[in-house]
N, CA, C and O atoms as a printed pandas DataFrame, in Angstrom:
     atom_number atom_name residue_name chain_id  residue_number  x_coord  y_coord  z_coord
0              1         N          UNK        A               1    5.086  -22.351   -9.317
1              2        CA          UNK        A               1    6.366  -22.861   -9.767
2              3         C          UNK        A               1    7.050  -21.794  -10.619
3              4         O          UNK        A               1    6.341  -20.958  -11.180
4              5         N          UNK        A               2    8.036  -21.769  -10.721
5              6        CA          UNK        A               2    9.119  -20.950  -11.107
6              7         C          UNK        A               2   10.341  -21.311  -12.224
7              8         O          UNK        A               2   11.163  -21.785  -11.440
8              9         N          UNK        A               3   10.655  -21.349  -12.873
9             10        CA          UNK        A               3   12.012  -21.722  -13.694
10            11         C          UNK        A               3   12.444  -23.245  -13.519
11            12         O          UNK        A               3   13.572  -23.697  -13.323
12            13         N          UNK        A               4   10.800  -24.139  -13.689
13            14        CA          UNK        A               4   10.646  -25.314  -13.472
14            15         C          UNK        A               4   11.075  -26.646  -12.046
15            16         O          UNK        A               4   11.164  -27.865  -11.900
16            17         N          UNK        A               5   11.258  -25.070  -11.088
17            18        CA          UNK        A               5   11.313  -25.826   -9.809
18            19         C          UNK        A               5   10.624  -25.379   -9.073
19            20         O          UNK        A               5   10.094  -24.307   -9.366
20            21         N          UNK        A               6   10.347  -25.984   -7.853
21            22        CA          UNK        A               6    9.693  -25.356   -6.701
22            23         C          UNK        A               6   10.045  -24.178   -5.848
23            24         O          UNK        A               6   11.201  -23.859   -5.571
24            25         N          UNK        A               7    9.124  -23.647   -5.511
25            26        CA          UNK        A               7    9.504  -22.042   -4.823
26            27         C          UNK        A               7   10.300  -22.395   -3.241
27            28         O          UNK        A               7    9.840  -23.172   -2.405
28            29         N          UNK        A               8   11.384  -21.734   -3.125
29            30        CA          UNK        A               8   11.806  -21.766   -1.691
30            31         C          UNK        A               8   10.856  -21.305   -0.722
31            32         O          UNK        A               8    9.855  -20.736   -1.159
32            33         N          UNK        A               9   10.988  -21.446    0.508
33            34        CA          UNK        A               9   10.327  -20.696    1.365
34            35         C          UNK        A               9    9.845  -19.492    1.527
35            36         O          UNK        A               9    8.651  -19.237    1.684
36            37         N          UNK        A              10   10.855  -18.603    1.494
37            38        CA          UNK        A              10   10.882  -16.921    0.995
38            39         C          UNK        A              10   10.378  -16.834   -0.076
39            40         O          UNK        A              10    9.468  -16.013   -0.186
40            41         N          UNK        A              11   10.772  -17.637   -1.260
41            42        CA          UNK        A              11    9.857  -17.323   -2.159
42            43         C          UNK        A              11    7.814  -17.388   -2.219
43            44         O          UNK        A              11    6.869  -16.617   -2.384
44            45         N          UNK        A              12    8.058  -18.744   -1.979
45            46        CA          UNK        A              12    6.640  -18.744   -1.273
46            47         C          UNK        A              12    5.748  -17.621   -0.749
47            48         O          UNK        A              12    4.784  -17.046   -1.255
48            49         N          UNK        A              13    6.498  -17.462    0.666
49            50        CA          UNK        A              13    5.797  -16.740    1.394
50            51         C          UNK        A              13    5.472  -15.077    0.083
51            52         O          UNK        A              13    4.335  -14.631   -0.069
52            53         N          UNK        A              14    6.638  -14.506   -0.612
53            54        CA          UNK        A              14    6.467  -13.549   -1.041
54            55         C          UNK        A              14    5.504  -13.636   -2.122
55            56         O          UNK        A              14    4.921  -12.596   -2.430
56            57         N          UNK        A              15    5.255  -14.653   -2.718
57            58        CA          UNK        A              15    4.020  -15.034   -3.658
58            59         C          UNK        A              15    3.190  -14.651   -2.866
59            60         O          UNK        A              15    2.858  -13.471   -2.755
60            61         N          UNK        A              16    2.652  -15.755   -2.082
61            62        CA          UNK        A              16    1.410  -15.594   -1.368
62            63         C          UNK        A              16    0.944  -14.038   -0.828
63            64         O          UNK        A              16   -0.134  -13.443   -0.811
64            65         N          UNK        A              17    2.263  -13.718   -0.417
65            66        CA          UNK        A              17    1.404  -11.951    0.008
66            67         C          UNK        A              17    1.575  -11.045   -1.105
67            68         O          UNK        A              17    1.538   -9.830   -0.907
68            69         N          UNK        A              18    1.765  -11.542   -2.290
69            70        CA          UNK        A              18    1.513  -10.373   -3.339
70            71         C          UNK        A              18   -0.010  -10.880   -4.046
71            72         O          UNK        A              18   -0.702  -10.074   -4.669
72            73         N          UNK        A              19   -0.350  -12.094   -3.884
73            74        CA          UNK        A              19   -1.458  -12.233   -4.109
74            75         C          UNK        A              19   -2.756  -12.296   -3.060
75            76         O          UNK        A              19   -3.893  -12.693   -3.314
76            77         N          UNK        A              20   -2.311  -11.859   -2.002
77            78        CA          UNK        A              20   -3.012  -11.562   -0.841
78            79         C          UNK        A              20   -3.488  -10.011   -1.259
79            80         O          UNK        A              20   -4.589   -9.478   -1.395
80            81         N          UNK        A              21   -2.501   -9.687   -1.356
81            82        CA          UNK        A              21   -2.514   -7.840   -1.750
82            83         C          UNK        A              21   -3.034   -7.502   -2.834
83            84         O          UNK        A              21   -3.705   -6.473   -2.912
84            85         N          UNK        A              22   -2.756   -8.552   -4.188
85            86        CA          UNK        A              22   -3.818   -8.309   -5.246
86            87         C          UNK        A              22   -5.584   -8.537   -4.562
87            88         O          UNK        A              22   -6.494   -7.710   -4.494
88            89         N          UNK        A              23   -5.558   -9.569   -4.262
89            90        CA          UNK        A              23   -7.036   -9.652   -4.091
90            91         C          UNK        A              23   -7.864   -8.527   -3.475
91            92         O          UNK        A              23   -8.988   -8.152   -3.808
92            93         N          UNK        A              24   -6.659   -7.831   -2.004
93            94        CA          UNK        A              24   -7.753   -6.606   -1.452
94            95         C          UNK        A              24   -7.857   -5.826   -2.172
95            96         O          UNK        A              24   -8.880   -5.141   -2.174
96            97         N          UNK        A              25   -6.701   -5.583   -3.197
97            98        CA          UNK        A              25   -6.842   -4.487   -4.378
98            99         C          UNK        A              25   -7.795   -4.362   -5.024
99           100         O          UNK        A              25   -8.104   -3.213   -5.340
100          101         N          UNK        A              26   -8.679   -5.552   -5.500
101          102        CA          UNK        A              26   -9.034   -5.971   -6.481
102          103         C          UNK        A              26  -10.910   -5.725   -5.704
103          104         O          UNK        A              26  -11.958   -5.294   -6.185
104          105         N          UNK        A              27  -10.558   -6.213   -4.468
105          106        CA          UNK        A              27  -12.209   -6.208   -3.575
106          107         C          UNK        A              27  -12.597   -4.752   -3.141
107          108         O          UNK        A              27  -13.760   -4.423   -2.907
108          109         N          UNK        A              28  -11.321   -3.756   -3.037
109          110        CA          UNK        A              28  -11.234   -2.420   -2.407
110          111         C          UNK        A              28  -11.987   -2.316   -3.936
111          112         O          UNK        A              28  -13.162   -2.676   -3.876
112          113         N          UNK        A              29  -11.495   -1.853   -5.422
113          114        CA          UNK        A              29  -11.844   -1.545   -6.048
114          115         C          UNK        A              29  -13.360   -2.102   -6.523
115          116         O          UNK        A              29  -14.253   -1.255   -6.575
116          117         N          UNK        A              30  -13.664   -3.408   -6.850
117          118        CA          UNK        A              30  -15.133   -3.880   -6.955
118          119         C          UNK        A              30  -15.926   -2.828   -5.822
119          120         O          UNK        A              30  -16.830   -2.078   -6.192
120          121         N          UNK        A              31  -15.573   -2.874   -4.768
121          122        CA          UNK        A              31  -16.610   -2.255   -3.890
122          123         C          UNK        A              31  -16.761   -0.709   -4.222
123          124         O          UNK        A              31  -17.810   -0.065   -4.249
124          125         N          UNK        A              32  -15.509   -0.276   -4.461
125          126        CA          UNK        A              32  -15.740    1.347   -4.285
126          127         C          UNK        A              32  -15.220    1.594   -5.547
127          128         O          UNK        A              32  -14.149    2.202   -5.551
128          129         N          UNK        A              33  -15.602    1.345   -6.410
129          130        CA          UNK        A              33  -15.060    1.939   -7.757
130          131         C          UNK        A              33  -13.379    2.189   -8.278
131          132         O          UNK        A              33  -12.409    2.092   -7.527
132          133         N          UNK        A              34  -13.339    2.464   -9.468
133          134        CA          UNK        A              34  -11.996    2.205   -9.752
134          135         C          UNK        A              34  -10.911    3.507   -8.799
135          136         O          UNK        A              34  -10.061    3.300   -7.933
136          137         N          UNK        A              35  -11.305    4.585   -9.297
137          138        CA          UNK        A              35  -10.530    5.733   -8.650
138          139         C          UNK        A              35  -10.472    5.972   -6.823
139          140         O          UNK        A              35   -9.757    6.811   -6.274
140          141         N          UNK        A              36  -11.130    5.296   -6.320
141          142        CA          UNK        A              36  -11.905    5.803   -5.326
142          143         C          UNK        A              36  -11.013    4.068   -4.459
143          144         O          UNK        A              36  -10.411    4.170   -3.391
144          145         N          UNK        A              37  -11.086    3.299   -4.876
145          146        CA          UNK        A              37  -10.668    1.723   -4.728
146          147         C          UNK        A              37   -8.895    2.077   -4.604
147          148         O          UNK        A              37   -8.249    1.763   -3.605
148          149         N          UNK        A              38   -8.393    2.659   -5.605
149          150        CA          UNK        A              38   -6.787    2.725   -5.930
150          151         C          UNK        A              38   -6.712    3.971   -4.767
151          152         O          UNK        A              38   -5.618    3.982   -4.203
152          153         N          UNK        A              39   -7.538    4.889   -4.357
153          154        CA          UNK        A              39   -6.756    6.082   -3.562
154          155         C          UNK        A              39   -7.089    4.711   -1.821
155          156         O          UNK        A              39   -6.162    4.661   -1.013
156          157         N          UNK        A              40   -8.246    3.907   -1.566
157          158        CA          UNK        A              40   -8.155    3.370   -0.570
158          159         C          UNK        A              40   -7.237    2.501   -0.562
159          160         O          UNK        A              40   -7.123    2.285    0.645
160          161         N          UNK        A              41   -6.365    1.729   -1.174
161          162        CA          UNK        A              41   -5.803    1.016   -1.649
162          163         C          UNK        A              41   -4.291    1.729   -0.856
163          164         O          UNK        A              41   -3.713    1.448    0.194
164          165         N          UNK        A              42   -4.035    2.730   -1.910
165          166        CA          UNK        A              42   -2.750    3.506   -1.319
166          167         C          UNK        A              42   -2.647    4.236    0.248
167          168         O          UNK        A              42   -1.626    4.344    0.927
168          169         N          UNK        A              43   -3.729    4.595    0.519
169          170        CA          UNK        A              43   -4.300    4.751    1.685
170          171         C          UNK        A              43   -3.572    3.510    3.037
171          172         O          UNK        A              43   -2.905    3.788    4.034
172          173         N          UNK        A              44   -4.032    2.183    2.543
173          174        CA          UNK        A              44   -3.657    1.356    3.148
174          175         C          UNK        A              44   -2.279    1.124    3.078
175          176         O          UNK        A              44   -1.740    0.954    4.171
176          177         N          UNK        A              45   -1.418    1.061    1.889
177          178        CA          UNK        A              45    0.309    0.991    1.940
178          179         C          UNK        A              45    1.041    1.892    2.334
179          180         O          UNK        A              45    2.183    1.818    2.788
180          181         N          UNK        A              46    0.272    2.926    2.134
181          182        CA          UNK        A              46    0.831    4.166    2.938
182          183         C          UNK        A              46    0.627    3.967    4.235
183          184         O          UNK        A              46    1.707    4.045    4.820
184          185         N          UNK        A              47   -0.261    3.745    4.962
185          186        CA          UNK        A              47   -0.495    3.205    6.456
186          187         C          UNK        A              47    0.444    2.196    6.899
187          188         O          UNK        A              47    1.135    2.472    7.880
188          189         N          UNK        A              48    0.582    1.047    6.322
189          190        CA          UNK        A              48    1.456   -0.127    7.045
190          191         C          UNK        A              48    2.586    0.584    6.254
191          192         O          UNK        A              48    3.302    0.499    7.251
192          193         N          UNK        A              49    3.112    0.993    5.667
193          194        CA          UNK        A              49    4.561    1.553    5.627
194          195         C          UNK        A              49    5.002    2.869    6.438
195          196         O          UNK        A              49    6.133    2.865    6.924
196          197         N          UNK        A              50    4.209    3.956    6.609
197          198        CA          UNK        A              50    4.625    4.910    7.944
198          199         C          UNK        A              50    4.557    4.244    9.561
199          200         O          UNK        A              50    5.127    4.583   10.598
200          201         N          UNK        A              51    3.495    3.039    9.218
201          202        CA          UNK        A              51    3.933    2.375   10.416
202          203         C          UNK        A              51    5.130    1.907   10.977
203          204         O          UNK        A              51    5.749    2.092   12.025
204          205         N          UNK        A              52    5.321    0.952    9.507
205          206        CA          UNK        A              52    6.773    0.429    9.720
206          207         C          UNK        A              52    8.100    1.654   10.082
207          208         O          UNK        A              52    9.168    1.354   10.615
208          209         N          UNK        A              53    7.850    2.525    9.807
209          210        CA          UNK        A              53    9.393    3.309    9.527
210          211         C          UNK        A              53    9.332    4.179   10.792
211          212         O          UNK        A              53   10.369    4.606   11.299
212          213         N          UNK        A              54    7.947    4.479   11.375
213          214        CA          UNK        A              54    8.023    5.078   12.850
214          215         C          UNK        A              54    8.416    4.187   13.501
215          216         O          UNK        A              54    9.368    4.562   14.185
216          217         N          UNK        A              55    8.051    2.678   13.720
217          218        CA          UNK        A              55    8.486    2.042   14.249
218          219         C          UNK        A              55    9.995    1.751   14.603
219          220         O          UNK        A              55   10.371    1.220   15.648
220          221         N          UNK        A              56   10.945    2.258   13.387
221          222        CA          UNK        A              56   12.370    1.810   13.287
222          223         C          UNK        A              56   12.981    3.337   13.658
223          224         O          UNK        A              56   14.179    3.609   13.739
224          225         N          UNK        A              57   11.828    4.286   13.869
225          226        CA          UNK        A              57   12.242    5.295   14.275
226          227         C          UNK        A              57   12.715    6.413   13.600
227          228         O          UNK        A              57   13.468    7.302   14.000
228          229         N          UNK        A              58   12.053    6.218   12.277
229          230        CA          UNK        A              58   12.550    7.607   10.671
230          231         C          UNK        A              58   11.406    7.528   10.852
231          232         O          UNK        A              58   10.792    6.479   10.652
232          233         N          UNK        A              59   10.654    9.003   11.420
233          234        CA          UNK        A              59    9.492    9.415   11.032
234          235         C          UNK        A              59    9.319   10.088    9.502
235          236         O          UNK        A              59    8.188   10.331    9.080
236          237         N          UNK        A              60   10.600   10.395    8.644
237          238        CA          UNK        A              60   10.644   11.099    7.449
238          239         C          UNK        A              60    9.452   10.709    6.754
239          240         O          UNK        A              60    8.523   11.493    6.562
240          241         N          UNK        A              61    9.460    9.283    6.300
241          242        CA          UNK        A              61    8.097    8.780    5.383
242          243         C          UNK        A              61    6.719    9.572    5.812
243          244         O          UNK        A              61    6.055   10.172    4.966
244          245         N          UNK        A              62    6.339    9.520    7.234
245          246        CA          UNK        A              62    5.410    9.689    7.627
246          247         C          UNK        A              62    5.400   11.203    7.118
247          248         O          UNK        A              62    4.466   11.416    6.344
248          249         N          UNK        A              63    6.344   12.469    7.408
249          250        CA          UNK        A              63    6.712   14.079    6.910
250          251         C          UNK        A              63    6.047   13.667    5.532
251          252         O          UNK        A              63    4.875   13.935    5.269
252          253         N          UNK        A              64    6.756   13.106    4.823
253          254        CA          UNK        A              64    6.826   12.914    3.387
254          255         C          UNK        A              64    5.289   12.627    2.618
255          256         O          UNK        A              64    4.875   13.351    1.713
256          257         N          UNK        A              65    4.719   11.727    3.026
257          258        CA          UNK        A              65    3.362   11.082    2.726
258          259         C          UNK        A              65    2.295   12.684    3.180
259          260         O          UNK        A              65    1.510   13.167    2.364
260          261         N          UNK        A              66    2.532   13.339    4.756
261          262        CA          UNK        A              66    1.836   14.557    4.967
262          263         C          UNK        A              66    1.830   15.447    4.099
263          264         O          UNK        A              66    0.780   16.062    3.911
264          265         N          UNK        A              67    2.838   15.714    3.440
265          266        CA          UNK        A              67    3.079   16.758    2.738
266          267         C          UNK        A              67    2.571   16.432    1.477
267          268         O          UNK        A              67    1.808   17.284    1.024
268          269         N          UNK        A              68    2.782   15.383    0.729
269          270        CA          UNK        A              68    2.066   14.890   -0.673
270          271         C          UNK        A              68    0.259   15.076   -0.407
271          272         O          UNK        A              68   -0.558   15.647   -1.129
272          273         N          UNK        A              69    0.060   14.386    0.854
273          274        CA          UNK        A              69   -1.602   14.819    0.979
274          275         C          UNK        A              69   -1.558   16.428    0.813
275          276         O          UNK        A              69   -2.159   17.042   -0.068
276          277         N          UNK        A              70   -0.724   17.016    1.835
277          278        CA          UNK        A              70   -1.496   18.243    1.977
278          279         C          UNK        A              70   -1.070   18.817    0.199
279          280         O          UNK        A              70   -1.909   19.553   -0.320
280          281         N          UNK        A              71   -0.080   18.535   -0.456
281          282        CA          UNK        A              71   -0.397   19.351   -1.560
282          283         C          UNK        A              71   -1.433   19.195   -2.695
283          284         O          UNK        A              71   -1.839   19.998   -3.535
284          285         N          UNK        A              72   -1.809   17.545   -2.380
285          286        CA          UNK        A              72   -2.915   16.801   -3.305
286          287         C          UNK        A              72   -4.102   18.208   -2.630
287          288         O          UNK        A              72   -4.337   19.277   -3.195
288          289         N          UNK        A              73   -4.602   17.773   -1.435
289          290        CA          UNK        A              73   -5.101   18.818   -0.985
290          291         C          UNK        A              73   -5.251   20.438   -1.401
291          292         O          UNK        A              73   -6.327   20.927   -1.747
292          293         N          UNK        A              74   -4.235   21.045   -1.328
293          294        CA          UNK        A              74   -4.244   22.291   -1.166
294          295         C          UNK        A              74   -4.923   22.485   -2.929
295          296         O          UNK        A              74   -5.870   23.213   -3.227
296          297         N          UNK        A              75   -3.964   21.437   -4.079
297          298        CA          UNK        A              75   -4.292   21.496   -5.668
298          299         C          UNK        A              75   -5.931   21.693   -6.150
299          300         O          UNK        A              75   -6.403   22.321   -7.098
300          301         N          UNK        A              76   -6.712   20.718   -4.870
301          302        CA          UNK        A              76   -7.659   20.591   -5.521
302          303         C          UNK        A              76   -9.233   21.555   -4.552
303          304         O          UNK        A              76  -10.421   21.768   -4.796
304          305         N          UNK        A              77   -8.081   21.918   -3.236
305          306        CA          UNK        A              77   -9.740   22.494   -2.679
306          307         C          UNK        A              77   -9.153   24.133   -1.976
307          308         O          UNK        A              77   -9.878   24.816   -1.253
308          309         N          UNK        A              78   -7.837   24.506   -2.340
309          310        CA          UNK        A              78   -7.745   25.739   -2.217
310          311         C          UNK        A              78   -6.775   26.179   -2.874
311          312         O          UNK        A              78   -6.526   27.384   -2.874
């Protein structure tokens, strides 16, 4: 409940999947530790969001996300 009324539909639904999304957060991390939980974590939003945006046909995100790995990358192993 909300500002002492009931949630609309949309609202609803957007509850429910932010607490859908807390919980894997929350099971990613119990299982694999805190640091290690938050990079699988982003791992995964980064996945269903380059999905989404190839899909609509802006591969940019997908450029964008490559390039942040490869510099996380390059910072820490060359």
């Amino acid at each position: 409940m909300s500002a002492g009324r009931p949630l609309t539909k949309a609202e609803r639904k957007a509850f429910n999947r932010a607490k859908h999304e807390q919980k894997i957060k929350q099971d990613l991390i119990a299982q694999h530790g805190n640091e290690l939980g938050q990079f699988y974590y982003w791992l995964r939003v980064t996945n269903m969001r380059g999905t989404q945006t190839y899909h609509e046909g802006n591969p940019d995100f997908v450029r964008e996300v490559a390039l942040a790995l490869h510099n996380v990358y390059s910072r820490h192993f060359g």
